[in-house]
Coordinates of C-alpha atoms and ligand atoms in Angstrom, one line a residue:
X1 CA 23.2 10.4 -11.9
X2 CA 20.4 11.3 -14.1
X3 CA 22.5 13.7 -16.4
X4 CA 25.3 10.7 -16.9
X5 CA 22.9 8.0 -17.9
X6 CA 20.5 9.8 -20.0
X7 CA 23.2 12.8 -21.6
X8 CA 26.4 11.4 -20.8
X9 CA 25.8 7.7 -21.7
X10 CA 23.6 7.8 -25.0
X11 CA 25.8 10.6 -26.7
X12 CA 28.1 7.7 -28.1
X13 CA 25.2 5.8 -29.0
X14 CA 24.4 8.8 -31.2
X15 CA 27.8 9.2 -32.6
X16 CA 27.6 5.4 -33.2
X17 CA 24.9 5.3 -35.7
X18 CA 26.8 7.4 -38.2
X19 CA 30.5 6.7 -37.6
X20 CA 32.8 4.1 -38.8
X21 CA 34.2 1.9 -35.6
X22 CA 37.9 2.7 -35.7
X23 CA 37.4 6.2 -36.1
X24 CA 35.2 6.5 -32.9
X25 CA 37.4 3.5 -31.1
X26 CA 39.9 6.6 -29.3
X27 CA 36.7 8.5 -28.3
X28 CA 34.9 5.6 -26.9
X29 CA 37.9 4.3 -24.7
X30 CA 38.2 8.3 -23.5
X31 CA 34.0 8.2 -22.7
X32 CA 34.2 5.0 -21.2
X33 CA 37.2 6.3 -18.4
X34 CA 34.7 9.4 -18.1
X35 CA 31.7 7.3 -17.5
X36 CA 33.6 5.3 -14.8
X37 CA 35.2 8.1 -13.1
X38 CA 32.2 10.5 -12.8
X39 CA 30.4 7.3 -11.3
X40 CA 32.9 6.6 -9.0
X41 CA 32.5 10.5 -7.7
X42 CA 28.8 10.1 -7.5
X43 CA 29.7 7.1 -4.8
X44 CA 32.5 9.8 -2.9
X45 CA 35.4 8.7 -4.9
X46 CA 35.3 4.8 -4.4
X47 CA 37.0 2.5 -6.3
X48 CA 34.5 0.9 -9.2
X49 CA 36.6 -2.1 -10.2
X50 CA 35.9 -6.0 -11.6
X51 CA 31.9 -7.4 -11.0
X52 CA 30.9 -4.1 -9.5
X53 CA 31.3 -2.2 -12.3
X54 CA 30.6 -5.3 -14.6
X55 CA 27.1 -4.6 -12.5
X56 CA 27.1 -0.4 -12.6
X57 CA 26.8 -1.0 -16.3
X58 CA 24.0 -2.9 -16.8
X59 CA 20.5 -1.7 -17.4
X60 CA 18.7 -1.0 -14.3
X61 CA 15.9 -3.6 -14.7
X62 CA 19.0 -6.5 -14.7
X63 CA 20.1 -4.7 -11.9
X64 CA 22.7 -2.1 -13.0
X65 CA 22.9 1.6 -13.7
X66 CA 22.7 1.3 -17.0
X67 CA 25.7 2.9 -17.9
X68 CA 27.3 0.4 -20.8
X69 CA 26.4 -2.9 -21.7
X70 CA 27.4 -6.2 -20.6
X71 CA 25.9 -9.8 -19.0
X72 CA 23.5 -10.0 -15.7
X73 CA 23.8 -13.9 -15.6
X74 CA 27.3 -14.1 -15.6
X75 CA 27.6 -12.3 -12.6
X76 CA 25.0 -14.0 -10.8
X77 CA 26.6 -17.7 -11.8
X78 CA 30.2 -16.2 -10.4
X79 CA 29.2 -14.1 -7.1
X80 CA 28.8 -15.7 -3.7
X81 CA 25.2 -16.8 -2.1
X82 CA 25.0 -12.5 -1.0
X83 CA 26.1 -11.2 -4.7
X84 CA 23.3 -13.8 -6.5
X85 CA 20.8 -12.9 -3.9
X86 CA 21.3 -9.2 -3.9
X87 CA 21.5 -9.3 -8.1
X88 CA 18.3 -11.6 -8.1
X89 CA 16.5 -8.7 -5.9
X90 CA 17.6 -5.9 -7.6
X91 CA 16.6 -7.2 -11.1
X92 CA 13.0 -7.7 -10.0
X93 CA 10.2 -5.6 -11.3
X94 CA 10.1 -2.2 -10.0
X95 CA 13.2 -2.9 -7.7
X96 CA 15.6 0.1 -9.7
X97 CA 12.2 2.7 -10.2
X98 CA 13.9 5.2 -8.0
X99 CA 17.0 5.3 -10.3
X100 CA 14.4 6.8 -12.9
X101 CA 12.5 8.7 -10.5
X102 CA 13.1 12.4 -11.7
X103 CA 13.7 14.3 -8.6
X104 CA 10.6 17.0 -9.4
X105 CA 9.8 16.5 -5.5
X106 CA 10.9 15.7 -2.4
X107 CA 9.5 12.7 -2.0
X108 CA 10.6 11.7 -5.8
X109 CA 14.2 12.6 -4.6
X110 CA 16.8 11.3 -2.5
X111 CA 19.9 13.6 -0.6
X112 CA 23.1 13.3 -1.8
X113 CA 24.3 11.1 1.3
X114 CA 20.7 9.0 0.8
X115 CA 21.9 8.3 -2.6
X116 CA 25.2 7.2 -2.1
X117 CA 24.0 4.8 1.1
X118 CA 21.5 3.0 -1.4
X119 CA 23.6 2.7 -4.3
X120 CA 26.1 1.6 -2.3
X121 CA 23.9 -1.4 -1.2
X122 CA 22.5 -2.0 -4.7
X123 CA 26.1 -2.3 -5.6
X124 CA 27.7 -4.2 -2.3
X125 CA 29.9 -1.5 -1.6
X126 CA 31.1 -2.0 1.3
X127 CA 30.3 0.6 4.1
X128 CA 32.7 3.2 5.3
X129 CA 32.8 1.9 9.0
X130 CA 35.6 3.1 11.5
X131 CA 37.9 0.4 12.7
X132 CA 36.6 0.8 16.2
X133 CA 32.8 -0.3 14.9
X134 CA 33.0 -3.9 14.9
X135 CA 29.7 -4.4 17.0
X136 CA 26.5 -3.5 17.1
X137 CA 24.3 -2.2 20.3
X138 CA 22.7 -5.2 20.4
X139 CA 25.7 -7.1 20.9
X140 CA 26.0 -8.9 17.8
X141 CA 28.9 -8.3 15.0
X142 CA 29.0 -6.1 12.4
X143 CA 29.2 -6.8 8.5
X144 CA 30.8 -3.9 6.1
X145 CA 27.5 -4.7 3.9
X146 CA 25.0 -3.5 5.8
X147 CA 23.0 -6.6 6.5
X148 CA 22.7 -6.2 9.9
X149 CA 22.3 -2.8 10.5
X150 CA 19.9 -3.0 8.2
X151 CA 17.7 -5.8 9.9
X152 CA 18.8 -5.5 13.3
X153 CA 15.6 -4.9 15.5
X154 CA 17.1 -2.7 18.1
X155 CA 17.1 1.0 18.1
X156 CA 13.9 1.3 15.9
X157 CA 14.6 1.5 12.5
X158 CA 12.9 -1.5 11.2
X159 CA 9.5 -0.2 12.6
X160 CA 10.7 3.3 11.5
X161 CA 10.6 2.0 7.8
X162 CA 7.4 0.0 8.3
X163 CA 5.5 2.5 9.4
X164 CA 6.6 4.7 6.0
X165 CA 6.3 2.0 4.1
X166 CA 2.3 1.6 5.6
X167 CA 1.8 5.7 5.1
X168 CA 3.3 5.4 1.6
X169 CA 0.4 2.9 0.2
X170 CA -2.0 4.5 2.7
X171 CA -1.5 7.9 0.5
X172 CA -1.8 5.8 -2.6
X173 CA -5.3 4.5 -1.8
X174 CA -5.9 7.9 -0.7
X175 CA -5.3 9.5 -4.0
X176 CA -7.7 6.9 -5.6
X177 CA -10.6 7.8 -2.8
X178 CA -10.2 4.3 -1.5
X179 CA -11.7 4.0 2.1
X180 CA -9.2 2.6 4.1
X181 CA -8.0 2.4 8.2
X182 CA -4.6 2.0 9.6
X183 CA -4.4 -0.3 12.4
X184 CA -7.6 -0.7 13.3
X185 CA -8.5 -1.9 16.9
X186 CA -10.3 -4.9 18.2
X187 CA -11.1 -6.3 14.7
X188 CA -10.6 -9.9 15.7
X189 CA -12.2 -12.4 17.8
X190 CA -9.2 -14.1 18.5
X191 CA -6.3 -11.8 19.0
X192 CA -5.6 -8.3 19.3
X193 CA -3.3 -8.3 16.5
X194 CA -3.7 -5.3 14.1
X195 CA -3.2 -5.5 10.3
X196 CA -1.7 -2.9 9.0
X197 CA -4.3 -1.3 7.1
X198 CA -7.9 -2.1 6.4
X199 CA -9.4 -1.3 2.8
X200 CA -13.1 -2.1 1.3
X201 CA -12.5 -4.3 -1.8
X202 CA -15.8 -2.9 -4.4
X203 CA -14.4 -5.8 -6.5
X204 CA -15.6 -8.4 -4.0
X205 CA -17.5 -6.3 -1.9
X206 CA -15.6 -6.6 1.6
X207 CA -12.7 -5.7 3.7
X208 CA -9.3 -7.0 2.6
X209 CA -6.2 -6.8 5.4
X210 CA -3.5 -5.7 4.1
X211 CA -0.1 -6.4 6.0
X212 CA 3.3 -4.5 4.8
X213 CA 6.2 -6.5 5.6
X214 CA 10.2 -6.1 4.5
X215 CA 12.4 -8.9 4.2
X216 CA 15.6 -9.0 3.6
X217 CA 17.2 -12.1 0.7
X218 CA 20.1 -12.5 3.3
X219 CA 18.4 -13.9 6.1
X220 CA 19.9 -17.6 7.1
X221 CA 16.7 -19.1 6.6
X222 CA 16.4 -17.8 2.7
X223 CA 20.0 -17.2 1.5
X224 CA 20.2 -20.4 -0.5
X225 CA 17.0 -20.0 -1.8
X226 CA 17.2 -16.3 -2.8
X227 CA 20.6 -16.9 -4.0
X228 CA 19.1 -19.4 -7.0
X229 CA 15.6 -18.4 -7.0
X230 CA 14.2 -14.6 -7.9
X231 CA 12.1 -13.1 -5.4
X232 CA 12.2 -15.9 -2.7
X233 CA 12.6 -13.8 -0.1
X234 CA 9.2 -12.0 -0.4
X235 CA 7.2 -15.2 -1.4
X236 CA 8.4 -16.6 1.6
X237 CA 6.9 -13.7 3.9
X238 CA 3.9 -13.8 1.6
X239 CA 3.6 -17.3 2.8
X240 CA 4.3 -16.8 6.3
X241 CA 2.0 -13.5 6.5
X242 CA -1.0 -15.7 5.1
X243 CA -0.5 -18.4 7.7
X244 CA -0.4 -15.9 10.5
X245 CA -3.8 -14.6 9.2
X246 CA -5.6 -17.6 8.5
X247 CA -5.5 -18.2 12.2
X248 CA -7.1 -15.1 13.0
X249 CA -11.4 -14.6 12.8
X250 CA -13.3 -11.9 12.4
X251 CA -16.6 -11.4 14.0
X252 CA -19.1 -14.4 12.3
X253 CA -16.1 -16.2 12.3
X254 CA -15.2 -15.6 9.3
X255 CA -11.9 -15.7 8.3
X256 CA -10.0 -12.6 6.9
X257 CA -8.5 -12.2 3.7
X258 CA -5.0 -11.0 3.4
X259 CA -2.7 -9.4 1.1
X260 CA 0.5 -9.0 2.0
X261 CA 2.4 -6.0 0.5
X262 CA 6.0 -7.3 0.8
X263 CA 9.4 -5.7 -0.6
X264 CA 12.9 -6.5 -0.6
X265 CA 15.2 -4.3 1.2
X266 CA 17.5 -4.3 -1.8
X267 CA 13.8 -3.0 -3.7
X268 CA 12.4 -6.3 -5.5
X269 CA 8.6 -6.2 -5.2
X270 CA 6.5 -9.2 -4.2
X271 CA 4.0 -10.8 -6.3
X272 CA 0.8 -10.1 -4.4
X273 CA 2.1 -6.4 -4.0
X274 CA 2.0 -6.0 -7.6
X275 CA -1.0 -7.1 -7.9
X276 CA -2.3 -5.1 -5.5
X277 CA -0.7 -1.9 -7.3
X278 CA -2.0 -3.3 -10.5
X279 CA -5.4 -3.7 -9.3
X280 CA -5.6 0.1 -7.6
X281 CA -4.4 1.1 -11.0
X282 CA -7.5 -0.2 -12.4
X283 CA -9.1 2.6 -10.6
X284 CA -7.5 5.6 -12.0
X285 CA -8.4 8.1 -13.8
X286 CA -6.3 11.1 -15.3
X287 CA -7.4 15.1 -15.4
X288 CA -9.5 14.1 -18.9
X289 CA -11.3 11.3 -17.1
X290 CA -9.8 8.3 -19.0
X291 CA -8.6 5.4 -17.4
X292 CA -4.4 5.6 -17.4
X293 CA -2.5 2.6 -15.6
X294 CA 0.9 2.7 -16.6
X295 CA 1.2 6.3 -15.7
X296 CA -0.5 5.7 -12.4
X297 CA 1.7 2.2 -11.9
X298 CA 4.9 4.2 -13.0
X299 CA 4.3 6.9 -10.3
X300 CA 3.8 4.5 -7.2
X301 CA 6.6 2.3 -8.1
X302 CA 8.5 5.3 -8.3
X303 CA 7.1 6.4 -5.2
X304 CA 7.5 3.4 -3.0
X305 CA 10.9 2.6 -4.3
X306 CA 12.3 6.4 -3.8
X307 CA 10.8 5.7 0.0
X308 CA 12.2 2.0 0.6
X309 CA 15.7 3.1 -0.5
X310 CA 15.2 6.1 1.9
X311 CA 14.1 3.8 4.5
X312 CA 17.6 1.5 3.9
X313 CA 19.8 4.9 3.8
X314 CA 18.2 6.8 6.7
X315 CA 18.5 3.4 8.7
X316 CA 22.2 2.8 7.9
X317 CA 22.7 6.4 8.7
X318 CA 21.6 6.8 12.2
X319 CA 23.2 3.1 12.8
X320 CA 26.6 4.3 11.6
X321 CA 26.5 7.1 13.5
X322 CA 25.4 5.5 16.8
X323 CA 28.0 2.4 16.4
X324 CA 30.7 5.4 15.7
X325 CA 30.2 8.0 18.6
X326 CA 28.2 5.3 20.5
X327 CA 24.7 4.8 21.8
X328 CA 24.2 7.6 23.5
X329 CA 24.1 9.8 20.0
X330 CA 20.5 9.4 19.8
X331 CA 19.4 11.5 17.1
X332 CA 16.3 11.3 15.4
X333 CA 15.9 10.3 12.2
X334 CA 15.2 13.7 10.9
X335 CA 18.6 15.0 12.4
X336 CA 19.9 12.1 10.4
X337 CA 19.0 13.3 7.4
X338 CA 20.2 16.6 7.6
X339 CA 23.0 15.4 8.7
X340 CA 23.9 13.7 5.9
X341 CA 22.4 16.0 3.2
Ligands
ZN401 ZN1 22.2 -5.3 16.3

């Protein structure tokens, strides 16, 4: 994917500059079909046609691949509730960083199956499920989108991507020296509730909760809103995380202060989470001692996103395998991912 967007795609742009239109008009048609086609192999030979690939050729921060050039809006105003909501999400900042993330790590890289799982989503390909699969464990139907496999809170892969999500920011403040605790016990007076991760603030000199959540633009509750409004699906857990903690005191009685790190499963970013990054950047500093927050910013939103689409893929995985062969094929995640390498 990396070698066709930044060799494949951009040699035309070269040949552009110095060529006159008509002459290049043959050659551009011929790159075009090559673009499409090697795209479409990437995915495992699906069909790209109409607003999908309208959508694969966008840049990535409108939500595309960035693989030509054409209109984000109009394919928001045309789509269903879904399409606007997932092309709102995906456009957000930071939502597409693991589509630049050069895969010089494992954790910077995704598997082949990973990859074609997330993009699959970004794009609202529908999943390859077996006619046979038409419910879940849980009892409830199944959609060819992914949505609930994705969200559905049986068989523990909503917790499973929590809990990476929560060891992902904990290594972050890690790398920064930043003091922090993971689910610390018996903090409050008036519940044993556990935020996800404790840290000391030196900017205001105390302890700020902070509370990873993920939450899907689909849900009924937020469809209509997500489907016109960017980001409404995190804002609204930002505001539901807040209300939940400002019922809660710590010993004093005072009461805590919150930060709630929220994502989209399709990758958008919510507010206070950037915030957040933005103010751990602040921290930084590179081998020569100076203060560097892009480069810092630009890893951890590489970082994060690489693991939330990971989290999506290795999720849908085990689920498809489990409504396929049924419940019975309990494999690990792990398994999963070799599996699917
Ligand atoms: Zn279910």
């Amino acid at each position: 994917m990396l070698l066709l967007r930044y060799c494949h795609t951009t040699r035309l742009n070269q040949l552009a500059r110095g060529t006159c239109p008509e002459t290049l008009a043959q050659a551009a048609t011929i790159h075009d079909k090559q673009t499409k086609s090697t795209f479409s192999c990437l995915l495992g030979n699906v069909d790209i046609t109409g607003n999908m690939w309208k959508q694969a050729t966008l840049p990535v921060r409108l939500g595309g691949f960035e693989l030509v050039q054409s209109k984000a809006d109009q394919l928001i105003e045309t789509g269903s509730n879904r399409d606007a909501a997932r092309l709102r999400s995906i456009r957000g900042k930071g939502a597409g960083a693991w589509l630049d993330s050069i895969p010089s790590s494992e954790k910077f890289a995704l598997s082949s199956g990973n990859f074609v799982l997330a993009a699959s989503l970004r794009l609202g390909l529908p999943l390859s499920l077996p006619p046979w699969a038409t419910k879940c464990e849980c009892g409830k139907s199944l959609d060819v989108e992914g949505y609930h496999l994705l969200t559905c809170k049986m068989g523990g892969g909503s917790v499973w991507s929590h809990n990476s999500v929560v060891l992902c920011w904990s290594e972050c403040m890690s790398s920064l020296q930043c003091r922090h605790q993971i689910e610390p016990k018996d903090r409050y007076t008036t519940s044993n509730n556990r935020a996800d991760i404790v840290v000391f603030d030196s900017t205001c000199g105390g302890n700020v909760e902070l509370d990873v959540a993920l939450a899907h633009p689909w849900s009924q509750d937020i469809l209509r809103s997500a489907a016109t409004t960017d980001g409404a699906a995190a804002r609204r857990r930002e505001d539901i995380k807040h209300n939940k903690y400002s019922q809660e005191q710590l010993p004093g009685g005072y009461t805590p202060t919150l930060i709630p790190l929220v994502f989209e499963h399709f990758g958008g970013w919510g507010e206070e989470a950037s915030t957040f990054l933005n103010k751990l950047s602040k921290l930084y500093r590179d081998e020569e001692g100076r203060n560097n927050p892009s480069d810092f910013k630009t890893h951890w939103r590489r970082r994060l996103s690489v693991q939330l689409q990971r989290c999506n893929a290795s999720v849908l995985a085990r689920k498809m395998i489990r409504v396929t062969y049924g419940q019975n094929t309990d494999q690990s995640l792990d398994v999963v991912q070799l599996s699917i390498q």
